[in-house]
C-alpha positions as semicolon CSV with decimal commas, in nm:
position;residue;x (nm);y (nm);z (nm)
1;M;-0,263;1,387;2,811
2;I;-0,536;1,323;2,553
3;R;-0,766;1,551;2,355
4;L;-1,134;1,499;2,426
5;K;-1,457;1,639;2,284
6;K;-1,798;1,699;2,435
7;E;-2,120;1,819;2,277
8;F;-2,396;1,973;2,486
9;T;-2,699;2,201;2,473
10;V;-2,697;2,515;2,687
11;K;-2,965;2,497;2,955
12;E;-2,968;2,862;3,063
13;N;-2,845;3,203;2,948
14;A;-2,497;3,303;3,061
15;L;-2,293;3,624;3,017
16;R;-1,978;3,424;2,943
17;L;-1,928;3,074;2,806
18;D;-1,637;2,999;3,042
19;L;-1,860;3,077;3,341
20;Y;-2,127;2,847;3,206
21;L;-1,875;2,565;3,155
22;S;-1,737;2,583;3,507
23;N;-2,079;2,620;3,671
24;N;-2,279;2,363;3,475
25;L;-2,069;2,092;3,309
26;E;-1,864;1,981;3,610
27;V;-1,580;1,892;3,374
28;F;-1,333;2,150;3,505
29;T;-1,313;2,469;3,707
30;R;-1,276;2,812;3,549
31;S;-0,909;2,825;3,650
32;Q;-0,842;2,502;3,458
33;I;-0,994;2,620;3,130
34;K;-0,681;2,795;3,001
35;R;-0,444;2,528;3,130
36;R;-0,643;2,254;2,957
37;N;-0,655;2,439;2,624
38;V;-1,032;2,454;2,600
39;E;-1,171;2,549;2,259
40;A;-1,540;2,611;2,197
41;F;-1,759;2,585;1,888
42;K;-2,122;2,692;1,842
43;K;-2,358;2,530;1,593
44;S;-2,529;2,751;1,340
45;N;-2,726;2,620;1,042
46;G;-2,598;2,270;1,105
47;K;-2,229;2,371;1,125
48;F;-1,993;2,435;1,417
49;F;-1,808;2,769;1,428
50;K;-1,536;2,857;1,675
51;I;-1,624;3,121;1,934
52;K;-1,436;3,289;2,217
53;L;-1,489;3,165;2,571
54;S;-1,572;3,521;2,675
55;K;-1,880;3,529;2,450
56;P;-2,231;3,499;2,596
57;V;-2,438;3,186;2,538
58;F;-2,811;3,138;2,540
59;K;-3,057;2,866;2,630
60;D;-3,078;2,590;2,364
61;D;-2,748;2,688;2,197
62;E;-2,579;2,371;2,065
63;M;-2,212;2,363;2,159
64;L;-1,898;2,156;2,111
65;I;-1,587;2,187;2,329
66;E;-1,244;2,030;2,292
67;F;-1,001;2,005;2,582
68;D;-0,704;1,817;2,726
69;E;-0,786;1,547;2,981
70;E;-0,563;1,524;3,287
71;S;-0,395;1,199;3,383
72;S;-0,560;1,196;3,727
73;Q;-0,895;1,110;3,566
74;I;-0,733;0,850;3,346
75;D;-0,562;0,682;3,642
76;C;-0,904;0,627;3,798
77;L;-1,013;0,378;3,531
78;K;-1,190;0,091;3,703
79;P;-1,230;-0,274;3,601
80;K;-1,587;-0,370;3,515
81;N;-1,748;-0,702;3,427
82;I;-1,925;-0,596;3,108
83;P;-2,107;-0,873;2,915
84;I;-1,875;-0,920;2,617
85;T;-1,829;-1,255;2,440
86;I;-1,472;-1,383;2,410
87;I;-1,407;-1,544;2,071
88;Y;-1,048;-1,652;2,141
89;E;-0,784;-1,607;2,409
90;D;-0,426;-1,711;2,476
91;S;-0,135;-1,574;2,681
92;N;-0,080;-1,278;2,446
93;I;-0,411;-1,187;2,281
94;I;-0,781;-1,179;2,342
95;V;-1,039;-1,152;2,063
96;L;-1,382;-1,013;2,147
97;N;-1,721;-0,987;1,984
98;K;-1,783;-0,624;2,078
99;P;-2,152;-0,547;2,132
100;Q;-2,312;-0,249;1,967
101;G;-2,326;0,059;2,190
102;I;-1,996;0,006;2,372
103;L;-1,691;0,227;2,315
104;S;-1,354;0,066;2,249
105;H;-1,176;0,294;2,497
106;P;-1,263;0,567;2,750
107;G;-1,360;0,920;2,658
108;I;-1,559;1,206;2,798
109;S;-1,864;1,079;2,992
110;H;-1,754;0,717;2,933
111;W;-1,495;0,614;3,191
112;D;-1,646;0,291;3,321
113;D;-1,839;0,120;3,040
114;T;-1,584;0,053;2,764
115;V;-1,388;-0,241;2,627
116;V;-1,088;-0,118;2,829
117;N;-1,287;-0,151;3,153
118;F;-1,374;-0,508;3,055
119;L;-1,008;-0,585;2,979
120;L;-0,899;-0,446;3,315
121;Y;-1,151;-0,677;3,483
122;H;-1,067;-0,986;3,282
123;I;-0,687;-0,946;3,261
124;K;-0,561;-0,875;3,612
125;R;-0,209;-0,767;3,507
126;L;-0,321;-0,543;3,221
127;K;-0,252;-0,214;3,401
128;I;0,094;-0,338;3,504
129;N;0,174;-0,466;3,154
130;F;0,076;-0,128;3,006
131;N;0,216;0,098;3,274
132;E;0,284;0,386;3,032
133;E;-0,044;0,350;2,841
134;K;-0,311;0,492;3,070
135;V;-0,609;0,534;2,838
136;R;-0,606;0,249;2,586
137;P;-0,421;-0,045;2,743
138;G;-0,452;-0,345;2,512
139;I;-0,637;-0,165;2,232
140;V;-0,480;-0,255;1,897
141;H;-0,750;-0,108;1,673
142;R;-1,094;0,032;1,739
143;L;-1,452;-0,003;1,628
144;D;-1,701;0,282;1,638
145;K;-1,940;0,273;1,932
146;D;-2,234;0,149;1,723
147;T;-2,029;-0,093;1,512
148;S;-2,028;-0,443;1,658
149;G;-1,808;-0,744;1,596
150;V;-1,454;-0,879;1,600
151;L;-1,201;-0,676;1,800
152;I;-0,853;-0,805;1,877
153;C;-0,671;-0,681;2,188
154;A;-0,321;-0,738;2,324
155;K;-0,220;-0,846;2,675
156;N;0,128;-0,690;2,667
157;I;0,328;-0,415;2,498
158;N;0,525;-0,639;2,263
159;T;0,214;-0,810;2,128
160;L;0,037;-0,478;2,084
161;G;0,325;-0,347;1,872
162;F;0,337;-0,668;1,668
163;L;-0,035;-0,663;1,592
164;A;-0,060;-0,287;1,536
165;Q;0,220;-0,299;1,279
166;Q;0,016;-0,544;1,071
167;F;-0,276;-0,304;1,062
168;K;-0,039;-0,023;0,967
169;D;0,121;-0,232;0,691
170;K;-0,221;-0,348;0,565
171;R;-0,136;-0,715;0,620
172;T;-0,467;-0,806;0,783
173;N;-0,785;-0,925;0,616
174;K;-1,091;-0,752;0,758
175;V;-1,444;-0,831;0,646
176;Y;-1,750;-0,635;0,754
177;I;-2,113;-0,693;0,668
178;A;-2,357;-0,408;0,625
179;I;-2,719;-0,354;0,530
180;V;-2,751;-0,048;0,309
181;K;-3,047;0,143;0,173
182;G;-3,121;0,072;-0,192
183;N;-3,070;-0,226;-0,423
184;F;-2,706;-0,257;-0,524
185;N;-2,660;-0,277;-0,900
186;S;-2,321;-0,454;-0,918
187;F;-2,211;-0,786;-0,771
188;F;-1,862;-0,670;-0,676
189;G;-1,628;-0,376;-0,712
190;S;-1,421;-0,123;-0,522
191;I;-1,408;0,246;-0,441
192;E;-1,082;0,438;-0,400
193;S;-1,077;0,800;-0,293
194;F;-0,934;1,055;-0,057
195;I;-1,116;1,094;0,275
196;D;-1,085;1,414;0,475
197;R;-1,265;1,579;0,763
198;D;-1,581;1,747;0,637
199;K;-1,524;2,123;0,614
200;Y;-1,882;2,197;0,716
201;N;-1,926;1,950;1,002
202;R;-1,639;1,860;1,236
203;K;-1,804;1,532;1,338
204;K;-1,809;1,398;0,983
205;F;-1,568;1,291;0,712
206;S;-1,625;1,306;0,338
207;V;-1,480;1,199;0,005
208;S;-1,244;1,455;-0,145
209;K;-1,078;1,486;-0,485
210;D;-0,733;1,570;-0,354
211;R;-0,742;1,635;0,022
212;G;-0,697;1,398;0,313
213;K;-0,578;1,037;0,304
214;K;-0,625;0,768;0,043
215;A;-0,890;0,510;0,123
216;L;-0,978;0,187;-0,055
217;T;-1,284;-0,031;0,006
218;E;-1,375;-0,351;-0,179
219;Y;-1,738;-0,463;-0,178
220;R;-1,939;-0,772;-0,269
221;L;-2,316;-0,797;-0,301
222;L;-2,456;-1,076;-0,086
223;L;-2,828;-1,015;-0,104
224;N;-3,082;-0,776;-0,256
225;F;-3,419;-0,763;-0,083
226;G;-3,701;-0,511;-0,063
227;G;-3,536;-0,173;-0,092
228;Y;-3,217;-0,285;0,081
229;S;-2,893;-0,476;0,016
230;L;-2,666;-0,689;0,232
231;L;-2,300;-0,630;0,146
232;A;-1,962;-0,771;0,242
233;L;-1,710;-0,488;0,278
234;K;-1,332;-0,514;0,286
235;P;-1,156;-0,196;0,400
236;K;-0,803;-0,214;0,259
237;T;-0,716;0,101;0,451
238;G;-0,824;0,208;0,798
239;R;-0,960;0,561;0,775
240;T;-1,206;0,696;1,030
241;H;-1,565;0,618;0,926
242;Q;-1,429;0,482;0,596
243;L;-1,702;0,231;0,520
244;R;-1,978;0,469;0,621
245;V;-1,833;0,752;0,411
246;H;-1,779;0,532;0,105
247;M;-2,130;0,386;0,118
248;K;-2,279;0,733;0,143
249;Y;-2,067;0,847;-0,152
250;L;-2,207;0,559;-0,361
251;N;-2,559;0,671;-0,260
252;F;-2,615;0,353;-0,059
253;P;-2,590;0,478;0,301
254;I;-2,568;0,217;0,575
255;L;-2,907;0,165;0,737
256;G;-2,936;0,324;1,081
257;D;-2,643;0,562;1,029
258;E;-2,749;0,882;1,204
259;V;-2,441;1,073;1,083
260;Y;-2,414;0,976;0,716
261;G;-2,770;0,871;0,639
262;R;-3,129;0,963;0,707
263;V;-3,392;0,806;0,926
264;D;-3,559;0,520;0,739
265;G;-3,931;0,582;0,702
266;S;-4,020;0,215;0,751
267;F;-3,772;0,135;1,029
268;K;-3,733;0,457;1,226
269;K;-3,573;0,299;1,535
270;I;-3,317;0,086;1,351
271;T;-2,959;0,112;1,477
272;L;-2,639;0,111;1,271
273;M;-2,633;-0,205;1,056
274;L;-2,255;-0,244;1,036
275;H;-2,073;-0,542;1,183
276;S;-1,708;-0,650;1,189
277;Y;-1,759;-1,011;1,086
278;K;-1,410;-1,154;1,031
279;L;-1,044;-1,076;1,098
280;E;-0,744;-1,270;0,968
281;I;-0,412;-1,181;1,130
282;D;-0,071;-1,326;1,224
283;V;-0,076;-1,395;1,598
284;G;0,296;-1,482;1,607
285;K;0,557;-1,697;1,431
286;N;0,369;-1,668;1,100
287;S;0,066;-1,832;1,256
288;F;-0,226;-1,673;1,076
289;K;-0,559;-1,718;1,248
290;K;-0,909;-1,645;1,127
291;F;-1,149;-1,501;1,385
292;I;-1,518;-1,500;1,295
293;S;-1,808;-1,361;1,494
294;E;-2,165;-1,483;1,499
295;F;-2,406;-1,348;1,241
296;P;-2,551;-1,056;1,442
297;K;-2,899;-1,096;1,587
298;R;-3,012;-0,750;1,481
299;F;-2,938;-0,845;1,118
300;V;-3,143;-1,165;1,156
301;I;-3,431;-0,971;1,309
302;F;-3,428;-0,718;1,027
303;L;-3,410;-0,983;0,755
304;S;-3,704;-1,166;0,914
305;N;-3,924;-0,881;0,793
306;F;-3,863;-1,001;0,438
307;Y;-3,815;-1,380;0,460
308;K;-3,994;-1,670;0,623
309;S;-3,811;-1,850;0,901
310;D;-3,702;-2,161;0,707
311;E;-3,598;-1,957;0,406
312;L;-3,400;-1,716;0,621
313;T;-3,217;-1,997;0,801
314;L;-3,101;-2,138;0,468
315;I;-2,993;-1,793;0,344
316;I;-2,786;-1,724;0,657
317;D;-2,626;-2,071;0,646
318;N;-2,516;-2,006;0,287
319;L;-2,388;-1,659;0,374
320;V;-2,181;-1,794;0,662
321;L;-2,022;-2,053;0,431
322;F;-1,939;-1,789;0,170
323;L;-1,797;-1,537;0,418
324;K;-1,572;-1,795;0,579
325;D;-1,335;-1,785;0,282
326;F;-1,409;-1,437;0,144
């Protein structure tokens, strides 16, 4: 059993929210609502507030529901040949360059287009090897849907435990690259804070003085150009949305971040400019390997607005050399 969330906009007036859910969302029947511990929240002035399922709802109301997902849906996960580049593979692990826009594991409305579906297609014995893990077989760590880059996955239970423990013990070296709004005014530094769920918006997290979990991010300026900066980011902890929250707190939000930033006036259709570039980890018997992805095309395309082709090629070549040992 897992806890899932779904946001939606009400399409028609209804005397009771539970009736609307059962008649319109096709997620569950009315009789299942209590058994699956459904909770509902209504947005007002940009914030979600809990409401009773017996309350009426009206057209254009913005809603959020949380509920338990039954195993029958999970057992129906299907293999799918999704175009994902494999960086490295052996008998125990597989390292992917996850594209932007793909979830790491299934969730509401996404049961057949995730990294897990790709793993089930590519690794024929995955479901057998992870018989007790129905939802996230092979997933050691996760990247947000719109974050691209290096993602390591396990082919069996023992390897998953071995790799996951390194993330827990902070024995991995993770390097992300990000384009942020504004010209960074220091070449390197770090930010340490508490990060907790935002008390005004359940979808967001925020820096707190004394609530939540400790989070530490190291940063290095790679490039200042126009009104933007290219940064290398090292999360020394693994909090949800950590890099995005820390960059916002420093007043340098990541470009294209719809949750923690604002639409850029010059590049309104830009997507999240955050990429997992490198991962160093022990793959067994103290054999540390360094997995590096390609410099993302969307970064190259964006930078081409500010540099000529030959100049940009030289800049990227130098960045790749620097990041290799960062």
